[in-house]
Short mmCIF file of C-alpha atoms in Angstrom, two decimals:
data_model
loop_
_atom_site.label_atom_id
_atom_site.label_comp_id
_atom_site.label_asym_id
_atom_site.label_seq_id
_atom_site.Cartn_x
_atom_site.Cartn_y
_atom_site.Cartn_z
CA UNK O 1 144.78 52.50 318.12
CA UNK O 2 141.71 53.70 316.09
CA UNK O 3 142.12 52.21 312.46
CA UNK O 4 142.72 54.67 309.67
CA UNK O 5 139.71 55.61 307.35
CA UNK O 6 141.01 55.03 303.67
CA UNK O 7 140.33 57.46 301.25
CA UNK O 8 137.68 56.46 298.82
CA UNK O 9 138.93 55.87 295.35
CA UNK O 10 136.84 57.98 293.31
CA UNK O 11 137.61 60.98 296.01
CA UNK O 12 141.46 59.71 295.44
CA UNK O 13 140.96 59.91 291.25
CA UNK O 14 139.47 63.90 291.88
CA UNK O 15 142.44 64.96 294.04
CA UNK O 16 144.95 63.30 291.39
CA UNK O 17 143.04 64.79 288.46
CA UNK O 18 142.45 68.36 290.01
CA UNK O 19 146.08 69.26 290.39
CA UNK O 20 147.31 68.22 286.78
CA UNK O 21 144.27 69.93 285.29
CA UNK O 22 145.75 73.24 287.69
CA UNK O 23 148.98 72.78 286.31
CA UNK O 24 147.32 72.32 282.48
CA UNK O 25 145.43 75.84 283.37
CA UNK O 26 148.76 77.75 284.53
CA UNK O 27 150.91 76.55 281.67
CA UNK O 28 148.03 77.84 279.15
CA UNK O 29 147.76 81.35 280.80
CA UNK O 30 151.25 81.81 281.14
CA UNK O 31 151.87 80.75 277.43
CA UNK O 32 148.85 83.38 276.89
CA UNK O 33 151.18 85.68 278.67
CA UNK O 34 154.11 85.65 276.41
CA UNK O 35 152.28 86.04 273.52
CA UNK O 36 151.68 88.96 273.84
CA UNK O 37 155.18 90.06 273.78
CA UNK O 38 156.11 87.85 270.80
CA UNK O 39 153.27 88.47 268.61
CA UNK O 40 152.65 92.28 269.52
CA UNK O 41 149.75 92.56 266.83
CA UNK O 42 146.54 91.64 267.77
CA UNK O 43 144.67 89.65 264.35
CA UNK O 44 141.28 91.12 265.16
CA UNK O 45 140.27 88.41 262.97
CA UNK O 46 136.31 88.58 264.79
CA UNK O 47 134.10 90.99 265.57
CA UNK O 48 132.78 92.60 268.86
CA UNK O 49 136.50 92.26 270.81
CA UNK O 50 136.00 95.82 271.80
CA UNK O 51 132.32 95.22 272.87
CA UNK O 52 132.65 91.81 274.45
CA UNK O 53 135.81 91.11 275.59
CA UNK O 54 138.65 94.03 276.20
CA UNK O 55 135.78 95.98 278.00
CA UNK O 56 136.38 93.07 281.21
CA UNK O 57 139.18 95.02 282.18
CA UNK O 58 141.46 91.73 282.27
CA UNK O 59 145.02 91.90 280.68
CA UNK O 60 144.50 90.61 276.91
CA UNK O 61 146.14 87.25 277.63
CA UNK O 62 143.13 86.35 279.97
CA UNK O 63 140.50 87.92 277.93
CA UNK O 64 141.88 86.35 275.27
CA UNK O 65 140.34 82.93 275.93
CA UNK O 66 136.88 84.36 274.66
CA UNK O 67 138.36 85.01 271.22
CA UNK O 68 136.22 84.47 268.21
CA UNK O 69 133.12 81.81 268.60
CA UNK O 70 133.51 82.84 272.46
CA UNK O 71 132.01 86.17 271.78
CA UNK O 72 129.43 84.87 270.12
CA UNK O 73 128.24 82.63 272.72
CA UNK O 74 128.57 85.53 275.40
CA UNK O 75 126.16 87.59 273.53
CA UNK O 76 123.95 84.91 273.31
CA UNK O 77 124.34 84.46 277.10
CA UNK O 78 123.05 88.01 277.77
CA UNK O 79 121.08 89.03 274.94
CA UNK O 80 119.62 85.52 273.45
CA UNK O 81 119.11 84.97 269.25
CA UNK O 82 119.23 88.67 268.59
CA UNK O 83 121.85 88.91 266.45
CA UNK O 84 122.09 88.20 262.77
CA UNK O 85 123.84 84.43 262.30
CA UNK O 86 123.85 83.70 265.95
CA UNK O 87 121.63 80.66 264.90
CA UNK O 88 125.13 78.79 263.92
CA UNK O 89 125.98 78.45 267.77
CA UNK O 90 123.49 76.15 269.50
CA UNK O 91 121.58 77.11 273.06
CA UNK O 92 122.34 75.01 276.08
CA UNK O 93 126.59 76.36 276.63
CA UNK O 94 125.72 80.28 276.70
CA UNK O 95 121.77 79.14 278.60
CA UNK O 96 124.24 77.66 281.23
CA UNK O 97 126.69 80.93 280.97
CA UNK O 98 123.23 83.23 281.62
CA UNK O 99 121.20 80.87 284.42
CA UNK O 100 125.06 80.37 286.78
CA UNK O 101 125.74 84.04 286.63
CA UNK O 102 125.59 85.12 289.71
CA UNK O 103 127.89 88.29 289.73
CA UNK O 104 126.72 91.74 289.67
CA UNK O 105 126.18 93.62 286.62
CA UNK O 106 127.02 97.00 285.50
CA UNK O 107 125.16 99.53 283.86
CA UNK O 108 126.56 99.05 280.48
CA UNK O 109 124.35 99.11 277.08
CA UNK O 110 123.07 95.95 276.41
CA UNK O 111 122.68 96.34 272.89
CA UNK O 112 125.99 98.02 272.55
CA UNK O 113 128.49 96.00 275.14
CA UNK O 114 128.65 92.59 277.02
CA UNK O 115 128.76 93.11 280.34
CA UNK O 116 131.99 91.47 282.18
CA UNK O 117 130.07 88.89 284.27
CA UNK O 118 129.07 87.04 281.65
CA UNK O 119 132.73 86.67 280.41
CA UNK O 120 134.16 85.59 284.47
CA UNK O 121 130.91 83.04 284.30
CA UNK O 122 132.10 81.79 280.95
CA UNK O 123 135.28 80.87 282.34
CA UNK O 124 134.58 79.41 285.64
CA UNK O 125 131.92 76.97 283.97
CA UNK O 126 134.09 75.84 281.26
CA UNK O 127 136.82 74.67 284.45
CA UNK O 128 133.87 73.64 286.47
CA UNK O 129 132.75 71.18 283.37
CA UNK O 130 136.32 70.24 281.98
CA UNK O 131 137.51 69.20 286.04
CA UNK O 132 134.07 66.62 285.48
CA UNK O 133 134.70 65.67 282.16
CA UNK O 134 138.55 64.53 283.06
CA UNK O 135 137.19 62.81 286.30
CA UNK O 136 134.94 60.84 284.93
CA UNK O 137 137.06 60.21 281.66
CA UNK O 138 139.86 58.61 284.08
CA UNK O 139 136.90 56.23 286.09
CA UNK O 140 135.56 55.17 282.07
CA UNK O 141 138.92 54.26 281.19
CA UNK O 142 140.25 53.00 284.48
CA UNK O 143 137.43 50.26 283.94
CA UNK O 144 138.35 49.65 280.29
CA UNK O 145 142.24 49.60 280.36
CA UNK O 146 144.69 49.82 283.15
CA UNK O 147 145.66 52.21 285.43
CA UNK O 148 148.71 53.54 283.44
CA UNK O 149 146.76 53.70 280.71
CA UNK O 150 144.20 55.21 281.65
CA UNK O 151 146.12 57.77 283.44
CA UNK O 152 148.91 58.52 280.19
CA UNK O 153 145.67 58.84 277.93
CA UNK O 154 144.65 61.89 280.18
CA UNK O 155 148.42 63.48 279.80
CA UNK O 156 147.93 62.74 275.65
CA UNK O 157 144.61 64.68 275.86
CA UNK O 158 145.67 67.45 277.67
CA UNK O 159 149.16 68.24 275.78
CA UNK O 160 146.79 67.51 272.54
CA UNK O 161 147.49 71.07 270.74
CA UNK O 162 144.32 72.26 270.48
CA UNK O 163 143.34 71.68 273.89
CA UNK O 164 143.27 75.01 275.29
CA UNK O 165 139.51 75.15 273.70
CA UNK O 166 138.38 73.29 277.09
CA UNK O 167 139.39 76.17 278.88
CA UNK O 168 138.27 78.62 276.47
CA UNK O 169 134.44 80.25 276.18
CA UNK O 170 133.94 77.74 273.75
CA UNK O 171 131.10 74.50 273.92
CA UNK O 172 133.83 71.55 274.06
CA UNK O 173 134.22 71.73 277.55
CA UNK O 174 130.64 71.08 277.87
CA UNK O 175 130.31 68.42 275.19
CA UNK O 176 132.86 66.88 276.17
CA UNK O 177 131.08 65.98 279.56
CA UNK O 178 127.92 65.08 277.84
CA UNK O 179 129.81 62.57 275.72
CA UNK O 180 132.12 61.38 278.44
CA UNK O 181 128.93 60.96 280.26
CA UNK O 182 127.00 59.06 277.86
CA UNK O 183 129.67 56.40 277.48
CA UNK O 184 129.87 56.24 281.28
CA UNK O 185 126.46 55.33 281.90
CA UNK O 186 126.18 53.37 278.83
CA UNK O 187 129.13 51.31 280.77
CA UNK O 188 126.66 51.27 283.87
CA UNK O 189 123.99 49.64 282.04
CA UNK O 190 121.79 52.88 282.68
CA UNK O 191 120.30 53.75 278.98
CA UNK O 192 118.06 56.37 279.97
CA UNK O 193 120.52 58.20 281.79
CA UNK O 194 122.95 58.17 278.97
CA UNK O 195 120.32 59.47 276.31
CA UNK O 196 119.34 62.67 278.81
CA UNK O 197 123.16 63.07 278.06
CA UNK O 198 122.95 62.58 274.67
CA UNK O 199 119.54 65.19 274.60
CA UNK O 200 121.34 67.68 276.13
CA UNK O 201 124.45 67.03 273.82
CA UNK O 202 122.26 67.30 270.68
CA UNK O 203 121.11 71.12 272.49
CA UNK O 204 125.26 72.31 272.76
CA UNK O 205 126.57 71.16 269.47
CA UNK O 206 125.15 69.13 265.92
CA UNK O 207 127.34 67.03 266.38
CA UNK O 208 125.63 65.85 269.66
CA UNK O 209 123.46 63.33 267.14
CA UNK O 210 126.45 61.28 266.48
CA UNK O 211 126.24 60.31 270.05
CA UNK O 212 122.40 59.09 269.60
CA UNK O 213 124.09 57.00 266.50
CA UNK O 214 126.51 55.50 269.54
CA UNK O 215 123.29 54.90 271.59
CA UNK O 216 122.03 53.00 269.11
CA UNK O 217 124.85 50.81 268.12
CA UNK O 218 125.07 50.00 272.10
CA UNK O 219 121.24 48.89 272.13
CA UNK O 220 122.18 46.41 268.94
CA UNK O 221 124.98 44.70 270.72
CA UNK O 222 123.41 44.44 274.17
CA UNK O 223 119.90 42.72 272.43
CA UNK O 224 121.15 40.86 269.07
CA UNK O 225 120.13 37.39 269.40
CA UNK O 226 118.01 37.87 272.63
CA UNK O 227 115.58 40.40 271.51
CA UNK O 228 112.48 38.11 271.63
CA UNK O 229 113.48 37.53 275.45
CA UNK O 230 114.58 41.25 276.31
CA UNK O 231 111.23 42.19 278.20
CA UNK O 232 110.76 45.04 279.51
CA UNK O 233 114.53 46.17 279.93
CA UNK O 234 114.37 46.27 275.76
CA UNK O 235 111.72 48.46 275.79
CA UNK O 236 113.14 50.49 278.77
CA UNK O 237 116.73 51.21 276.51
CA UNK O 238 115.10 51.73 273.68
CA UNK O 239 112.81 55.09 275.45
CA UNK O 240 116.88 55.74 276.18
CA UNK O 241 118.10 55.99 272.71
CA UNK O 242 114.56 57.86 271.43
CA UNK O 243 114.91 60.46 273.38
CA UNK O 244 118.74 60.97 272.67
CA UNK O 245 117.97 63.91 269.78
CA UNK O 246 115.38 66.06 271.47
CA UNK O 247 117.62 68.69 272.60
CA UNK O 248 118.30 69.26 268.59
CA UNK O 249 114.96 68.53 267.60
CA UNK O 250 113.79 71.39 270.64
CA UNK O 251 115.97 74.23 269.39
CA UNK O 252 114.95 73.25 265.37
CA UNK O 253 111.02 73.33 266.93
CA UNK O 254 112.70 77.26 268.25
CA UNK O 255 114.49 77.88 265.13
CA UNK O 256 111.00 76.96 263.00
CA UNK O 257 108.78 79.19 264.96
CA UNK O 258 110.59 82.27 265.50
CA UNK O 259 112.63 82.03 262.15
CA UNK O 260 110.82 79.91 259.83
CA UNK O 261 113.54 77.74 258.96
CA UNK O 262 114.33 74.27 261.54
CA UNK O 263 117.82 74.11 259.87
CA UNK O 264 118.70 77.58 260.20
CA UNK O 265 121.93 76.13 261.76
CA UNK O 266 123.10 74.75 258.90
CA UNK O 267 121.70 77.03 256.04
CA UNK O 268 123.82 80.13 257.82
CA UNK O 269 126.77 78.42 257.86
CA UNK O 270 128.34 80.46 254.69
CA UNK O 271 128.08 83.59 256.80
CA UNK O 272 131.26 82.48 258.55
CA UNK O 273 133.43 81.86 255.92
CA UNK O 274 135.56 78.94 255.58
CA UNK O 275 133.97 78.34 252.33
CA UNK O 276 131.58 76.11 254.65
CA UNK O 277 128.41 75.16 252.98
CA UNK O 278 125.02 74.25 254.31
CA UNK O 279 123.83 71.85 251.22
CA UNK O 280 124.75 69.40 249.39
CA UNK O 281 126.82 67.83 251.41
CA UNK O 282 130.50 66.82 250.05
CA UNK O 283 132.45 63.92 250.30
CA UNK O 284 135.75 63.27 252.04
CA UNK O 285 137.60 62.27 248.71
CA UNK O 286 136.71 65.76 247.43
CA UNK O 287 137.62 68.02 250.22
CA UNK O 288 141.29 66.62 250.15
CA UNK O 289 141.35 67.18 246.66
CA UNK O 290 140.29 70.16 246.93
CA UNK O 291 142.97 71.42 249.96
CA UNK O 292 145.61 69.72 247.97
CA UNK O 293 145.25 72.03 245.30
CA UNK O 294 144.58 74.89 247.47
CA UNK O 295 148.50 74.37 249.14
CA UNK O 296 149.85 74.97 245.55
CA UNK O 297 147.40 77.93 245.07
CA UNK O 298 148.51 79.77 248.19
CA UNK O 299 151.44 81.84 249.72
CA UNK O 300 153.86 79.37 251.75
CA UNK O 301 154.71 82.58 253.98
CA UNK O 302 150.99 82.87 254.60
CA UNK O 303 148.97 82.77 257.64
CA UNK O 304 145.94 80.61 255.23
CA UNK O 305 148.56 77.96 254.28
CA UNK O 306 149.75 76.91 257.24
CA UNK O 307 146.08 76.83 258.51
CA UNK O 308 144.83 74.80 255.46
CA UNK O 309 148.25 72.52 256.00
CA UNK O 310 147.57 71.84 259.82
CA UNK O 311 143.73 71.17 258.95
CA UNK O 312 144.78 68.25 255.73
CA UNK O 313 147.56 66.82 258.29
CA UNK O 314 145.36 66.49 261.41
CA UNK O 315 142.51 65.00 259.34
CA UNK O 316 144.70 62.60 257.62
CA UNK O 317 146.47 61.97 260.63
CA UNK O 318 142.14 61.39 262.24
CA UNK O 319 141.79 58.70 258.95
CA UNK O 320 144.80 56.67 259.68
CA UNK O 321 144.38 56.42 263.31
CA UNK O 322 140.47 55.08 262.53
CA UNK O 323 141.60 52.36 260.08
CA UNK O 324 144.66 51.66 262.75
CA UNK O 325 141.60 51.05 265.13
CA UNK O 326 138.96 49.11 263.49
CA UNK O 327 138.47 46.09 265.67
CA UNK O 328 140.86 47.71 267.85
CA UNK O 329 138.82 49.70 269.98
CA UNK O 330 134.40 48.84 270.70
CA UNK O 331 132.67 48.61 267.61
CA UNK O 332 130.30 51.61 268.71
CA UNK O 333 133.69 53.51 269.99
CA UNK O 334 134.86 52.98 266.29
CA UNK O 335 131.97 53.92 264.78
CA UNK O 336 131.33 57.10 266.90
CA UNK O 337 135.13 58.59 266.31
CA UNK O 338 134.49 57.56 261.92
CA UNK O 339 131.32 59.88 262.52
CA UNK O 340 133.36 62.67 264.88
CA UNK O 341 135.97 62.51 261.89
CA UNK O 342 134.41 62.71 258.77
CA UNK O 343 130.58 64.58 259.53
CA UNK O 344 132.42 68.08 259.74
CA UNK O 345 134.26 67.08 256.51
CA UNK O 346 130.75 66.97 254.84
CA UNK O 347 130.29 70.57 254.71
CA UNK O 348 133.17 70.83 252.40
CA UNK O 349 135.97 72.06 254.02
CA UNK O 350 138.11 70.98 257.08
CA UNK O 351 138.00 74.24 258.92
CA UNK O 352 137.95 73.87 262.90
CA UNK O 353 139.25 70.35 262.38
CA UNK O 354 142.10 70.69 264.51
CA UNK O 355 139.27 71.65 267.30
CA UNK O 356 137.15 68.77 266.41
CA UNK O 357 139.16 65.53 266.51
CA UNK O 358 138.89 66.70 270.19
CA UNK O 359 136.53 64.64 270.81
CA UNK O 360 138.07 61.50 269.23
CA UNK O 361 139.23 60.65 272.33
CA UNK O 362 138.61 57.35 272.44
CA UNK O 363 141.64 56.55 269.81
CA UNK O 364 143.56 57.86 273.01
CA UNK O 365 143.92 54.83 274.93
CA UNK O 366 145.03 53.04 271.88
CA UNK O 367 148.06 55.15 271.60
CA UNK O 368 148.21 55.06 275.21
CA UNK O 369 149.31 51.31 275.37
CA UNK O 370 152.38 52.47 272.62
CA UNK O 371 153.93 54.16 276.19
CA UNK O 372 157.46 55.22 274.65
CA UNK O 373 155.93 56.43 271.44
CA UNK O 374 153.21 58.14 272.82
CA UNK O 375 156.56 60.29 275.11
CA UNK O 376 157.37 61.76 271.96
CA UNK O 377 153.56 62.34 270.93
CA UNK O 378 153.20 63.96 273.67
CA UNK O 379 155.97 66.52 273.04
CA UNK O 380 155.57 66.93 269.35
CA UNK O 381 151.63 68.01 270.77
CA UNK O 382 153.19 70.46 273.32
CA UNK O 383 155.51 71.98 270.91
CA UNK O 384 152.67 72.27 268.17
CA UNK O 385 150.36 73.56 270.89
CA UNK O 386 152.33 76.83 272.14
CA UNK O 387 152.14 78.02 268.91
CA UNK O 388 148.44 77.56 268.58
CA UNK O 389 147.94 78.89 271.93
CA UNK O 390 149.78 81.82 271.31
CA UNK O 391 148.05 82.55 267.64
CA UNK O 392 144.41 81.86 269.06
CA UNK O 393 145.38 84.19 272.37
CA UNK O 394 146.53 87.21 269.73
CA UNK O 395 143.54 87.19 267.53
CA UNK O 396 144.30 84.69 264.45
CA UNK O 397 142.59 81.73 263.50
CA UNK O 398 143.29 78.28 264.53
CA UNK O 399 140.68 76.26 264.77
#
């Protein structure tokens, strides 16, 4: 009898991962679904719906998962820094949306309408990178914790209630690979690898140079107190962690020549709204100052409080859990989810916090080892998620 060929266990880890992320995928479009019955008004809280998105032909509850900053980046995928503001959303997501689309186009107005491919390419990638991301999540943390933990970590990121941005037209899918990525190789010893992640991080969102910051904090603790006898491997890490910001420092070389202005991501940022500023920058302390007084300022049966409640309680909720894990969790982990927690805070408000503390994920593990509490964590995030789900599918702000 011919012995039986075991399945390798990274091939075992993608066949375990692929159908919970299937499952994750049908829960969100059927929750996408019933919205629409239960909130019949659509918000039409962005612009271009009509242009970008409804035009696909898709039932709204599919099209739905290109709502606001989705449409943005679709336009960018077919028609490139054209429109007024566009310069918020950085290049490498929709670049990836335009280069993979492969489907054929129709004769639509390109100045006028989006054409559908771009929208069915949107989707597929953000899968495509999200499937990675969670792969190679569960081999980082099946090396750093156990199994189970590893495994329940996953379940707590998924259910998380703003999740559904993975699998929306939105750059966290993406990011969240390059930062997965980073720490992976980081764990392999292979610096130069993870700063091509981190480049190409600091090219899909700002927050990408928080990464280079990890980088950096990595290359201390491998070399202090042997840097005199580091050689060429010093030297060799170091070329890692340089290059970790020239996907930001390429699209602010763009931004300078063809608008004049490197930071033009930052100084449009009050075209959105949200009360988001470019400069100064604020502090933490008076951001929650200023939200607590906005809750007595505003209607409790509004749409604007609950949003302004949900983005004070997650961040407070982000503060605890990073003083619960100082010396907890690797110092550079630490230090990367204090940066991923309080750099959006500095533009004075907490809007698209909720979407942020994403990726904080490596707090997730710690919570993961709590396996009873984390049961009901889970289900307070599933209950809290349907209800985002269903507000982002029908057109009203979330995150």
């Amino acid at each position: 009898m011919k012995p039986t060929k075991s399945i390798p266990k990274s091939h075992s880890d993608f066949w375990k991962i692929l159908p919970i992320f299937v499952t994750w995928r049908i829960i969100l479009f059927v929750l996408a679904f019933l919205a629409v019955f239960f909130i019949t008004k659509f918000g039409n809280r962005f612009p271009y719906a009509d242009r970008v998105l409804s035009i696909t032909n898709l039932p709204s509850w599919v099209w739905g998962f290109g709502n606001f900053d989705g449409v943005h980046y679709l336009k960018l995928a077919q028609n490139g820094y054209e429109a007024q503001y566009s310069q918020a959303f950085f290049p490498l997501y929709p670049l990836l949306i335009k280069l993979f689309n492969f489907f054929p186009k129709g004769n639509l107005d390109p100045s006028l309408y989006t054409d559908p491919s771009y929208f069915y390419t949107g989707i597929i990638l953000s899968t495509a990178l999200f499937i990675a991301a969670l792969y190679f999540l569960l081999k980082l943390w099946g090396k750093e914790y156990s199994s189970k933990v590893a495994w329940l970590s996953i379940l707590l990121l998924l259910s998380f209630p703003t999740s559904f941005y993975f699998g929306a037209i939105y750059s966290e899918s993406l990011f969240f690979l390059l930062a997965v990525l980073t720490f992976w190789f980081v764990k392999k010893d292979k610096f130069i690898l993870a700063g091509i992640m981190v480049a190409l991080a600091s090219a899909t969102k700002v927050q990408g140079v928080l990464l280079t910051v990890f980088l950096a904090v990595e290359l201390w603790e491998k070399y202090k107190g042997r840097i005199k006898n580091a050689g060429k491997d010093l030297l060799r890490d170091v070329f890692g962690v340089i290059i970790s910001p020239l996907g930001l420092f390429a699209y602010m070389y763009y931004l300078y020549r063809k608008f004049s202005d490197p930071i033009y991501f930052l100084t449009v940022q009050p075209a959105f709204g949200a009360e988001r500023s470019s400069l100064p920058l604020v502090t933490l302390p008076q951001v929650i100052y200023r939200y607590v007084k906005m809750l007595f300022s505003l209607d409790p049966g509004s749409l604007g409080f609950w949003n302004a409640t949900l983005e004070l309680f997650v961040t407070v909720i982000s503060i605890s859990g990073l003083i619960y894990a100082f010396r907890k969790i690797k110092f550079s982990y630490w230090i990367f989810v204090a940066l991923v927690v309080i750099f959006p805070t500095m533009t004075g408000t907490l809007s698209s916090m909720p979407r942020y503390v994403l990726m904080a994920f490596p707090l997730l593990p710690l919570i993961a080892k709590f396996n009873k509490t984390s049961r009901y964590i889970i289900i307070a995030q599933v209950l809290l998620g349907i209800v985002l789900v269903a507000l982002f599918i029908r057109g009203y702000w979330v995150a």
